[in-house]
Amino acid sequence: MESEIGISCLQCSSDGITMLSSSSEIPYFGEFTQITLCCDNCGWKHTDFIPSDGELPGYCSLILDSPQKMEARVVRSSSCTVRLPELDLEVIPGGSSSGFVTNVEGLINRFEDAIGTIVRGSLEGPSKESGDAIQLLERLSRVKSGNEVVTVELLDPRGRSQIIHDQANQRQLDEKEMQELPTGVDIPISDLPS
């Protein structure tokens, strides 16, 4: 379903944001609604996933100790913090954070892409930062091949994110964790499809 909603674009402030919504089902995750907001003026886009079930602030983790776990499905909402604590890597929600559905390998690829940008941006030649970034890329490659064990963690104060795997650990976030976590931008959506 497509409709124009009465909010201004968060990037360029023009009126007339378009909202696309569709409901479908992800196996083992359940029914959800995907909401995408778009600005025709500047091209800004925001996507999020809203599960049909109740949303409790959630923590989900999976120990990546085999290449087969790279295939585990990941649903990440725009309010989710993603961590690889053993590598001291973290992505927090921000103003342009969007939700997505991928697998663990795709999640690691996103980390690799971001770190690769740092390496390519080292115009002055090798530096400590670019050397550290190259080491992280090597470690992420070992994780994907099953030669280094790390944990992937999803922390979502809105409870819209999940790792779908029979060995994933899930629990509700406690008050302290919720207070420490950013949620990204709150998009006011009053016209959700029923």
PDB file of C-alpha atoms in Angstrom:
ATOM      1  CA  MET A   1       0.000   0.000   0.000  1.00  0.00           C
ATOM      2  CA  GLU A   2       1.322   3.461  -0.882  1.00  0.00           C
ATOM      3  CA  SER A   3       0.152   6.716   0.669  1.00  0.00           C
ATOM      4  CA  GLU A   4       1.382  10.244   1.226  1.00  0.00           C
ATOM      5  CA  ILE A   5       1.720  11.174   4.883  1.00  0.00           C
ATOM      6  CA  GLY A   6       1.703  14.604   6.468  1.00  0.00           C
ATOM      7  CA  ILE A   7       5.216  14.871   7.837  1.00  0.00           C
ATOM      8  CA  SER A   8       8.221  16.786   6.571  1.00  0.00           C
ATOM      9  CA  CYS A   9      11.353  15.060   5.339  1.00  0.00           C
ATOM     10  CA  LEU A  10      13.949  14.698   8.084  1.00  0.00           C
ATOM     11  CA  GLN A  11      16.735  15.591   5.626  1.00  0.00           C
ATOM     12  CA  CYS A  12      15.419  18.408   3.406  1.00  0.00           C
ATOM     13  CA  SER A  13      12.206  19.462   5.267  1.00  0.00           C
ATOM     14  CA  SER A  14      10.028  19.232   2.141  1.00  0.00           C
ATOM     15  CA  ASP A  15       6.412  18.136   2.587  1.00  0.00           C
ATOM     16  CA  GLY A  16       4.880  15.011   1.186  1.00  0.00           C
ATOM     17  CA  ILE A  17       6.756  11.948   2.376  1.00  0.00           C
ATOM     18  CA  THR A  18       5.543   8.776   0.666  1.00  0.00           C
ATOM     19  CA  MET A  19       4.942   5.719   2.848  1.00  0.00           C
ATOM     20  CA  LEU A  20       5.019   2.216   1.385  1.00  0.00           C
ATOM     21  CA  SER A  21       3.809  -0.599   3.582  1.00  0.00           C
ATOM     22  CA  SER A  22       3.438  -4.306   3.064  1.00  0.00           C
ATOM     23  CA  SER A  23       2.725  -7.206   5.345  1.00  0.00           C
ATOM     24  CA  SER A  24       4.321 -10.601   4.944  1.00  0.00           C
ATOM     25  CA  GLU A  25       5.793 -13.444   6.934  1.00  0.00           C
ATOM     26  CA  ILE A  26       9.367 -14.450   7.668  1.00  0.00           C
ATOM     27  CA  PRO A  27       9.674 -18.131   8.679  1.00  0.00           C
ATOM     28  CA  TYR A  28      10.268 -18.496  12.446  1.00  0.00           C
ATOM     29  CA  PHE A  29       9.932 -14.716  12.920  1.00  0.00           C
ATOM     30  CA  GLY A  30       6.259 -14.439  12.105  1.00  0.00           C
ATOM     31  CA  GLU A  31       4.102 -11.859  10.439  1.00  0.00           C
ATOM     32  CA  PHE A  32       5.450  -8.325  10.192  1.00  0.00           C
ATOM     33  CA  THR A  33       4.795  -5.061   8.416  1.00  0.00           C
ATOM     34  CA  GLN A  34       7.593  -3.437   6.445  1.00  0.00           C
ATOM     35  CA  ILE A  35       7.317   0.351   6.396  1.00  0.00           C
ATOM     36  CA  THR A  36       9.409   2.403   3.976  1.00  0.00           C
ATOM     37  CA  LEU A  37       9.296   6.198   3.974  1.00  0.00           C
ATOM     38  CA  CYS A  38      10.665   8.019   0.912  1.00  0.00           C
ATOM     39  CA  CYS A  39      11.224  11.653  -0.040  1.00  0.00           C
ATOM     40  CA  ASP A  40      10.873  12.300  -3.774  1.00  0.00           C
ATOM     41  CA  ASN A  41      12.621  15.659  -3.345  1.00  0.00           C
ATOM     42  CA  CYS A  42      16.004  14.566  -1.905  1.00  0.00           C
ATOM     43  CA  GLY A  43      15.902  10.758  -2.132  1.00  0.00           C
ATOM     44  CA  TRP A  44      15.958  10.143   1.651  1.00  0.00           C
ATOM     45  CA  LYS A  45      14.669   6.689   2.562  1.00  0.00           C
ATOM     46  CA  HIS A  46      13.907   4.982   5.876  1.00  0.00           C
ATOM     47  CA  THR A  47      12.846   1.342   6.257  1.00  0.00           C
ATOM     48  CA  ASP A  48      11.694  -0.444   9.379  1.00  0.00           C
ATOM     49  CA  PHE A  49      10.073  -3.718  10.369  1.00  0.00           C
ATOM     50  CA  ILE A  50       7.196  -3.921  12.832  1.00  0.00           C
ATOM     51  CA  PRO A  51       6.272  -7.415  14.058  1.00  0.00           C
ATOM     52  CA  SER A  52       2.601  -8.268  14.488  1.00  0.00           C
ATOM     53  CA  ASP A  53       3.316  -9.878  17.852  1.00  0.00           C
ATOM     54  CA  GLY A  54       3.931  -7.836  20.962  1.00  0.00           C
ATOM     55  CA  GLU A  55       7.213  -5.972  21.083  1.00  0.00           C
ATOM     56  CA  LEU A  56       9.311  -6.431  24.215  1.00  0.00           C
ATOM     57  CA  PRO A  57      12.735  -4.795  24.439  1.00  0.00           C
ATOM     58  CA  GLY A  58      15.004  -7.608  23.369  1.00  0.00           C
ATOM     59  CA  TYR A  59      18.530  -8.993  23.363  1.00  0.00           C
ATOM     60  CA  CYS A  60      19.481 -11.742  20.943  1.00  0.00           C
ATOM     61  CA  SER A  61      22.898 -13.344  20.462  1.00  0.00           C
ATOM     62  CA  LEU A  62      24.517 -16.166  18.551  1.00  0.00           C
ATOM     63  CA  ILE A  63      27.998 -17.623  19.024  1.00  0.00           C
ATOM     64  CA  LEU A  64      29.587 -17.830  15.574  1.00  0.00           C
ATOM     65  CA  ASP A  65      31.603 -21.023  15.897  1.00  0.00           C
ATOM     66  CA  SER A  66      30.952 -22.610  12.502  1.00  0.00           C
ATOM     67  CA  PRO A  67      30.604 -21.484   8.884  1.00  0.00           C
ATOM     68  CA  GLN A  68      27.034 -22.870   8.861  1.00  0.00           C
ATOM     69  CA  LYS A  69      25.950 -20.171  11.321  1.00  0.00           C
ATOM     70  CA  MET A  70      26.710 -17.562   8.649  1.00  0.00           C
ATOM     71  CA  GLU A  71      23.385 -18.632   7.103  1.00  0.00           C
ATOM     72  CA  ALA A  72      21.290 -17.719  10.187  1.00  0.00           C
ATOM     73  CA  ARG A  73      18.608 -15.154   9.319  1.00  0.00           C
ATOM     74  CA  VAL A  74      18.929 -11.677  10.881  1.00  0.00           C
ATOM     75  CA  VAL A  75      16.075  -9.176  11.134  1.00  0.00           C
ATOM     76  CA  ARG A  76      17.509  -5.817  12.218  1.00  0.00           C
ATOM     77  CA  SER A  77      15.218  -2.853  12.867  1.00  0.00           C
ATOM     78  CA  SER A  78      16.279   0.782  12.699  1.00  0.00           C
ATOM     79  CA  SER A  79      16.378   0.927  16.528  1.00  0.00           C
ATOM     80  CA  CYS A  80      18.802  -1.991  16.944  1.00  0.00           C
ATOM     81  CA  THR A  81      22.407  -1.852  18.151  1.00  0.00           C
ATOM     82  CA  VAL A  82      24.604  -4.585  16.623  1.00  0.00           C
ATOM     83  CA  ARG A  83      27.744  -5.731  18.454  1.00  0.00           C
ATOM     84  CA  LEU A  84      30.643  -8.094  17.875  1.00  0.00           C
ATOM     85  CA  PRO A  85      32.114  -7.663  21.381  1.00  0.00           C
ATOM     86  CA  GLU A  86      35.233  -9.808  20.892  1.00  0.00           C
ATOM     87  CA  LEU A  87      36.259  -7.513  18.031  1.00  0.00           C
ATOM     88  CA  ASP A  88      35.121  -4.339  19.823  1.00  0.00           C
ATOM     89  CA  LEU A  89      32.797  -3.537  16.896  1.00  0.00           C
ATOM     90  CA  GLU A  90      29.430  -1.856  17.319  1.00  0.00           C
ATOM     91  CA  VAL A  91      26.852  -0.187  15.096  1.00  0.00           C
ATOM     92  CA  ILE A  92      24.341   2.035  16.860  1.00  0.00           C
ATOM     93  CA  PRO A  93      21.163   3.468  15.348  1.00  0.00           C
ATOM     94  CA  GLY A  94      21.430   7.009  14.063  1.00  0.00           C
ATOM     95  CA  GLY A  95      19.577   9.503  11.923  1.00  0.00           C
ATOM     96  CA  SER A  96      19.885   7.484   8.720  1.00  0.00           C
ATOM     97  CA  SER A  97      19.580   4.031  10.273  1.00  0.00           C
ATOM     98  CA  SER A  98      17.265   1.653   8.414  1.00  0.00           C
ATOM     99  CA  GLY A  99      16.008  -1.818   9.074  1.00  0.00           C
ATOM    100  CA  PHE A 100      16.950  -4.780   6.908  1.00  0.00           C
ATOM    101  CA  VAL A 101      16.672  -8.548   6.616  1.00  0.00           C
ATOM    102  CA  THR A 102      19.871 -10.468   5.857  1.00  0.00           C
ATOM    103  CA  ASN A 103      21.879 -13.382   7.206  1.00  0.00           C
ATOM    104  CA  VAL A 104      24.860 -13.322   9.601  1.00  0.00           C
ATOM    105  CA  GLU A 105      27.307 -13.311   6.687  1.00  0.00           C
ATOM    106  CA  GLY A 106      25.539 -10.269   5.224  1.00  0.00           C
ATOM    107  CA  LEU A 107      25.800  -8.542   8.598  1.00  0.00           C
ATOM    108  CA  ILE A 108      29.550  -9.212   8.721  1.00  0.00           C
ATOM    109  CA  ASN A 109      29.852  -7.986   5.117  1.00  0.00           C
ATOM    110  CA  ARG A 110      28.357  -4.665   6.256  1.00  0.00           C
ATOM    111  CA  PHE A 111      31.067  -4.369   8.926  1.00  0.00           C
ATOM    112  CA  GLU A 112      33.701  -5.218   6.289  1.00  0.00           C
ATOM    113  CA  ASP A 113      32.353  -2.548   3.938  1.00  0.00           C
ATOM    114  CA  ALA A 114      32.499   0.120   6.657  1.00  0.00           C
ATOM    115  CA  ILE A 115      36.022  -0.872   7.710  1.00  0.00           C
ATOM    116  CA  GLY A 116      37.117  -1.031   4.062  1.00  0.00           C
ATOM    117  CA  THR A 117      36.072   2.606   3.715  1.00  0.00           C
ATOM    118  CA  ILE A 118      38.555   3.502   6.462  1.00  0.00           C
ATOM    119  CA  VAL A 119      41.337   1.610   4.690  1.00  0.00           C
ATOM    120  CA  ARG A 120      40.582   3.236   1.319  1.00  0.00           C
ATOM    121  CA  GLY A 121      40.346   6.648   2.989  1.00  0.00           C
ATOM    122  CA  SER A 122      43.939   6.504   4.215  1.00  0.00           C
ATOM    123  CA  LEU A 123      45.319   8.815   1.534  1.00  0.00           C
ATOM    124  CA  GLU A 124      48.449   9.718   3.481  1.00  0.00           C
ATOM    125  CA  GLY A 125      49.678   6.138   3.374  1.00  0.00           C
ATOM    126  CA  PRO A 126      49.751   3.476   6.075  1.00  0.00           C
ATOM    127  CA  SER A 127      48.805   4.603   9.570  1.00  0.00           C
ATOM    128  CA  LYS A 128      48.028   2.902  12.868  1.00  0.00           C
ATOM    129  CA  GLU A 129      44.291   3.235  12.116  1.00  0.00           C
ATOM    130  CA  SER A 130      44.575   1.688   8.662  1.00  0.00           C
ATOM    131  CA  GLY A 131      46.768  -1.120  10.063  1.00  0.00           C
ATOM    132  CA  ASP A 132      44.182  -1.823  12.788  1.00  0.00           C
ATOM    133  CA  ALA A 133      41.429  -1.770  10.165  1.00  0.00           C
ATOM    134  CA  ILE A 134      43.293  -4.289   7.995  1.00  0.00           C
ATOM    135  CA  GLN A 135      43.708  -6.590  11.012  1.00  0.00           C
ATOM    136  CA  LEU A 136      39.954  -6.334  11.701  1.00  0.00           C
ATOM    137  CA  LEU A 137      39.199  -7.263   8.083  1.00  0.00           C
ATOM    138  CA  GLU A 138      41.459 -10.319   8.408  1.00  0.00           C
ATOM    139  CA  ARG A 139      39.725 -11.348  11.644  1.00  0.00           C
ATOM    140  CA  LEU A 140      36.257 -10.928  10.088  1.00  0.00           C
ATOM    141  CA  SER A 141      37.371 -13.160   7.219  1.00  0.00           C
ATOM    142  CA  ARG A 142      38.462 -15.802   9.766  1.00  0.00           C
ATOM    143  CA  VAL A 143      35.065 -15.513  11.492  1.00  0.00           C
ATOM    144  CA  LYS A 144      33.235 -16.155   8.210  1.00  0.00           C
ATOM    145  CA  SER A 145      35.362 -19.245   7.508  1.00  0.00           C
ATOM    146  CA  GLY A 146      34.860 -20.595  11.050  1.00  0.00           C
ATOM    147  CA  ASN A 147      38.485 -20.061  12.123  1.00  0.00           C
ATOM    148  CA  GLU A 148      37.729 -17.451  14.803  1.00  0.00           C
ATOM    149  CA  VAL A 149      34.839 -17.577  17.267  1.00  0.00           C
ATOM    150  CA  VAL A 150      32.924 -14.400  18.097  1.00  0.00           C
ATOM    151  CA  THR A 151      29.440 -13.533  19.298  1.00  0.00           C
ATOM    152  CA  VAL A 152      26.979 -11.400  17.363  1.00  0.00           C
ATOM    153  CA  GLU A 153      24.574  -9.456  19.594  1.00  0.00           C
ATOM    154  CA  LEU A 154      21.407  -7.546  18.704  1.00  0.00           C
ATOM    155  CA  LEU A 155      20.079  -5.143  21.356  1.00  0.00           C
ATOM    156  CA  ASP A 156      16.753  -3.565  20.427  1.00  0.00           C
ATOM    157  CA  PRO A 157      14.826  -1.390  22.898  1.00  0.00           C
ATOM    158  CA  ARG A 158      11.785  -1.641  20.616  1.00  0.00           C
ATOM    159  CA  GLY A 159      11.962  -5.431  20.346  1.00  0.00           C
ATOM    160  CA  ARG A 160      11.818  -5.587  16.556  1.00  0.00           C
ATOM    161  CA  SER A 161      15.098  -7.406  15.852  1.00  0.00           C
ATOM    162  CA  GLN A 162      16.000 -11.070  15.986  1.00  0.00           C
ATOM    163  CA  ILE A 163      18.514 -13.737  14.990  1.00  0.00           C
ATOM    164  CA  ILE A 164      16.609 -16.742  13.702  1.00  0.00           C
ATOM    165  CA  HIS A 165      18.601 -19.834  14.625  1.00  0.00           C
ATOM    166  CA  ASP A 166      17.916 -22.731  17.005  1.00  0.00           C
ATOM    167  CA  GLN A 167      21.054 -21.881  19.023  1.00  0.00           C
ATOM    168  CA  ALA A 168      20.323 -18.140  19.321  1.00  0.00           C
ATOM    169  CA  ASN A 169      19.952 -16.838  22.874  1.00  0.00           C
ATOM    170  CA  GLN A 170      17.097 -14.446  23.548  1.00  0.00           C
ATOM    171  CA  ARG A 171      16.021 -12.473  26.580  1.00  0.00           C
ATOM    172  CA  GLN A 172      14.326  -9.239  27.500  1.00  0.00           C
ATOM    173  CA  LEU A 173      16.520  -6.167  28.035  1.00  0.00           C
ATOM    174  CA  ASP A 174      16.694  -4.867  31.597  1.00  0.00           C
ATOM    175  CA  GLU A 175      16.003  -1.233  32.544  1.00  0.00           C
ATOM    176  CA  LYS A 176      19.692  -0.276  32.733  1.00  0.00           C
ATOM    177  CA  GLU A 177      20.413  -1.677  29.259  1.00  0.00           C
ATOM    178  CA  MET A 178      17.390   0.115  27.800  1.00  0.00           C
ATOM    179  CA  GLN A 179      18.478   3.462  29.251  1.00  0.00           C
ATOM    180  CA  GLU A 180      21.980   3.092  27.781  1.00  0.00           C
ATOM    181  CA  LEU A 181      20.826   2.182  24.263  1.00  0.00           C
ATOM    182  CA  PRO A 182      20.085   4.743  21.560  1.00  0.00           C
ATOM    183  CA  THR A 183      16.961   4.124  19.474  1.00  0.00           C
ATOM    184  CA  GLY A 184      17.710   6.234  16.430  1.00  0.00           C
ATOM    185  CA  VAL A 185      15.138   8.537  14.903  1.00  0.00           C
ATOM    186  CA  ASP A 186      11.493   8.172  15.894  1.00  0.00           C
ATOM    187  CA  ILE A 187       9.446   8.394  12.717  1.00  0.00           C
ATOM    188  CA  PRO A 188       5.871   9.449  13.539  1.00  0.00           C
ATOM    189  CA  ILE A 189       3.648   7.041  11.644  1.00  0.00           C
ATOM    190  CA  SER A 190      -0.021   7.459  12.399  1.00  0.00           C
ATOM    191  CA  ASP A 191      -1.411   5.843   9.263  1.00  0.00           C
ATOM    192  CA  LEU A 192      -0.307   2.215   9.535  1.00  0.00           C
ATOM    193  CA  PRO A 193      -2.375  -0.248   7.525  1.00  0.00           C
ATOM    194  CA  SER A 194      -4.751  -2.395   9.508  1.00  0.00           C
TER     195      SER A 194
END
